Tab-separated table of C-alpha atoms and ligand atoms in Angstrom:
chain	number	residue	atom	x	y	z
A	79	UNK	CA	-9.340	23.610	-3.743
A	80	UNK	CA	-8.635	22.888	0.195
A	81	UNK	CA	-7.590	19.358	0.157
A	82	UNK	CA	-9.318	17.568	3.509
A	83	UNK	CA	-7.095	15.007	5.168
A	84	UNK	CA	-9.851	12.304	3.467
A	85	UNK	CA	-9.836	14.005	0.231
A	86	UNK	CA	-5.822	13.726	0.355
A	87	UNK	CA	-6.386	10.260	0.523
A	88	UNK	CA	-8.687	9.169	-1.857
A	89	UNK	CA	-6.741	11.336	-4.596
A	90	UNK	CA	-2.856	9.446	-3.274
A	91	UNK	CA	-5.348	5.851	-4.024
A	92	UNK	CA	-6.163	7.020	-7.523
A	93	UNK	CA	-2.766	8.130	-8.505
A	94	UNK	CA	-1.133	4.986	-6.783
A	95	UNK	CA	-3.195	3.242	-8.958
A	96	UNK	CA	-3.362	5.185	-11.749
A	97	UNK	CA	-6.494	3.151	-13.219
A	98	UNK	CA	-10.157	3.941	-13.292
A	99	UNK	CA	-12.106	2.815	-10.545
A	100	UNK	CA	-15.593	2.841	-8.723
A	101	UNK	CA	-16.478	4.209	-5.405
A	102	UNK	CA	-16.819	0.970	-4.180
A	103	UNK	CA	-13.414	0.208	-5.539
A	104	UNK	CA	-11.866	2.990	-4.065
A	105	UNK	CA	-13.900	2.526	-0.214
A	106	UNK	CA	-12.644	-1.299	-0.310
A	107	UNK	CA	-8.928	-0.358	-1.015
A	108	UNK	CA	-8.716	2.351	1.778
A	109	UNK	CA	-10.249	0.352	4.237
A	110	UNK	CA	-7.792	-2.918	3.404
A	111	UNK	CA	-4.782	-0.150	3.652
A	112	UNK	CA	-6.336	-0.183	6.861
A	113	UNK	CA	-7.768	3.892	6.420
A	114	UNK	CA	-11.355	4.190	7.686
A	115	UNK	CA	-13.468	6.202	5.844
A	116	UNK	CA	-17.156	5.622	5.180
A	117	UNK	CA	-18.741	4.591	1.488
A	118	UNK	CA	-20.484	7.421	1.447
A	119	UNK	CA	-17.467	10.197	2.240
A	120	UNK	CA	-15.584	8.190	-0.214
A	121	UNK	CA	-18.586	8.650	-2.557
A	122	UNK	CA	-18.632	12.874	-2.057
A	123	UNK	CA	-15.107	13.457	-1.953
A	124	UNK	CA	-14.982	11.961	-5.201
A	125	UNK	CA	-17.809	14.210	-6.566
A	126	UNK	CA	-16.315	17.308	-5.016
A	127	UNK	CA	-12.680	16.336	-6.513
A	128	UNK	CA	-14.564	15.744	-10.132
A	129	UNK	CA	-16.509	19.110	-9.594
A	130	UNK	CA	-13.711	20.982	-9.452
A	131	UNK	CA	-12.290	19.304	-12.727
A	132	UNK	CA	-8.951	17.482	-10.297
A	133	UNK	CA	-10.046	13.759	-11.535
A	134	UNK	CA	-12.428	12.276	-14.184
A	135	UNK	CA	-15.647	10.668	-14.141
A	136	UNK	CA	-16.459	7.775	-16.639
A	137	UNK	CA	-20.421	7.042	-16.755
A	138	UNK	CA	-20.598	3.215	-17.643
A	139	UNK	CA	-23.198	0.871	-18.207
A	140	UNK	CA	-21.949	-0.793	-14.710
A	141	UNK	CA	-21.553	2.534	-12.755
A	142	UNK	CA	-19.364	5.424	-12.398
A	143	UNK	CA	-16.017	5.195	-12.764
A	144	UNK	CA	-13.281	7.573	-11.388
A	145	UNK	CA	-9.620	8.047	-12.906
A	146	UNK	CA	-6.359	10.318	-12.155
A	147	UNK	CA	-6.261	12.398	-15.039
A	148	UNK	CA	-8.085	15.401	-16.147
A	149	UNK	CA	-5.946	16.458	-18.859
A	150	UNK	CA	-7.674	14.956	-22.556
A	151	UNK	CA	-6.758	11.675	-23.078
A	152	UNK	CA	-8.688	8.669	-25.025
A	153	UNK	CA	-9.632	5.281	-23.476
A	154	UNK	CA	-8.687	1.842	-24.643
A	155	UNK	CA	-11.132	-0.539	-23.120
A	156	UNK	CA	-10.146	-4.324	-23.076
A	157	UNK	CA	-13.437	-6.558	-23.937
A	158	UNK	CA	-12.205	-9.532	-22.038
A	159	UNK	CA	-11.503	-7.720	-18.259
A	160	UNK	CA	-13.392	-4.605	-19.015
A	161	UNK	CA	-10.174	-2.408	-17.560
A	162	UNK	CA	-9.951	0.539	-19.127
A	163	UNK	CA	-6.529	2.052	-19.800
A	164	UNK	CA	-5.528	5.417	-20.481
A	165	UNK	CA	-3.977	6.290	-24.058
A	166	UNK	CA	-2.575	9.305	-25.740
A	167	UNK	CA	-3.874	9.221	-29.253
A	168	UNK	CA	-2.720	12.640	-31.563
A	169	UNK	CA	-5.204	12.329	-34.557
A	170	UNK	CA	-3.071	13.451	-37.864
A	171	UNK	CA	-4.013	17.044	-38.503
A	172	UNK	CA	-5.139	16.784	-42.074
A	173	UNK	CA	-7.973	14.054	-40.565
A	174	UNK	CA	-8.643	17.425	-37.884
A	175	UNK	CA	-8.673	19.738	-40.692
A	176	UNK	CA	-11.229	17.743	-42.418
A	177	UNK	CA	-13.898	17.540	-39.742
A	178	UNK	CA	-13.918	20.445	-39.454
A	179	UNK	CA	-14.170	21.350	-42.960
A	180	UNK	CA	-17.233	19.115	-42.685
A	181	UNK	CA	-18.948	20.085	-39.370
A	182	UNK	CA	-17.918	23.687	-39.346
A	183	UNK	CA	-16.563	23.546	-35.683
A	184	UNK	CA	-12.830	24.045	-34.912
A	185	UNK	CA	-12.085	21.256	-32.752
A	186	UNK	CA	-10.113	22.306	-29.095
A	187	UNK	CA	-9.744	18.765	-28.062
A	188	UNK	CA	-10.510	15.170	-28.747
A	189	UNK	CA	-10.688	11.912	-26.916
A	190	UNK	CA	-11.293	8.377	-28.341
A	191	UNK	CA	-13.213	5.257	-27.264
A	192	UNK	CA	-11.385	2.623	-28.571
A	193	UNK	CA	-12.496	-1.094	-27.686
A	194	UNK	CA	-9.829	-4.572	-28.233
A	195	UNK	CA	-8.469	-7.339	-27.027
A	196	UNK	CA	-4.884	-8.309	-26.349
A	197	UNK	CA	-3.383	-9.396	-29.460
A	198	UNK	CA	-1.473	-13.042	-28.599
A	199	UNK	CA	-3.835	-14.823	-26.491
B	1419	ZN	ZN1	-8.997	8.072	-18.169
């Protein structure tokens, strides 16, 4: 995909920052870097980067959140902050085998919602 000087610019935020973030998030951290760009270019760069399967799009309760990666991964959310941090979870593969001994599907990829708190505090 042809990377726009403002689409350059909202993917360098979200790899900077490697974390998952809102359009609002993402508009308010350009502009304090001192870039100007609108809300609502922010907002469709965003979809066109997701479209074409670059970035991820989380659908929350709150909103939609965008992150770096596109690749399978799982999410660890933290109940206190509600940050959500990205995890690489490899399930064993008897636990694989068995679902889909059960559902009947072979299973091509995974990823896991997995909800805590920091152990400690
Ligand atoms: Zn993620």
């Amino acid at each position: 995909m042809r990377l726009s000087r403002q689409r350059r610019m909202v993917l360098d935020l979200l790899w900077s920052e490697a974390s998952h973030m809102s359009a609002r998030d993402i508009f308010e951290k350009l502009n304090a870097r001192g870039r100007s760009i609108g809300h609502t270019s922010v907002y469709q760069n965003l979809e066109a980067l997701q479209s074409a399967g670059v970035i991820e799009c989380l659908d929350r309760a709150n909103g939609r959140l965008y992150g770096y990666r596109s690749d399978p991964h799982s999410h660890l959310t933290c109940l206190d902050s509600g940050r959500i941090e990205d995890i690489d979870v490899k399930l064993p593969a008897d636990l694989l085998e068995r679902i889909e001994t059960v559902t009947g599907y072979r299973i091509e990829s995974y990823t896991l919602q997995l909800n805590g708190r920091r152990s400690g505090n």
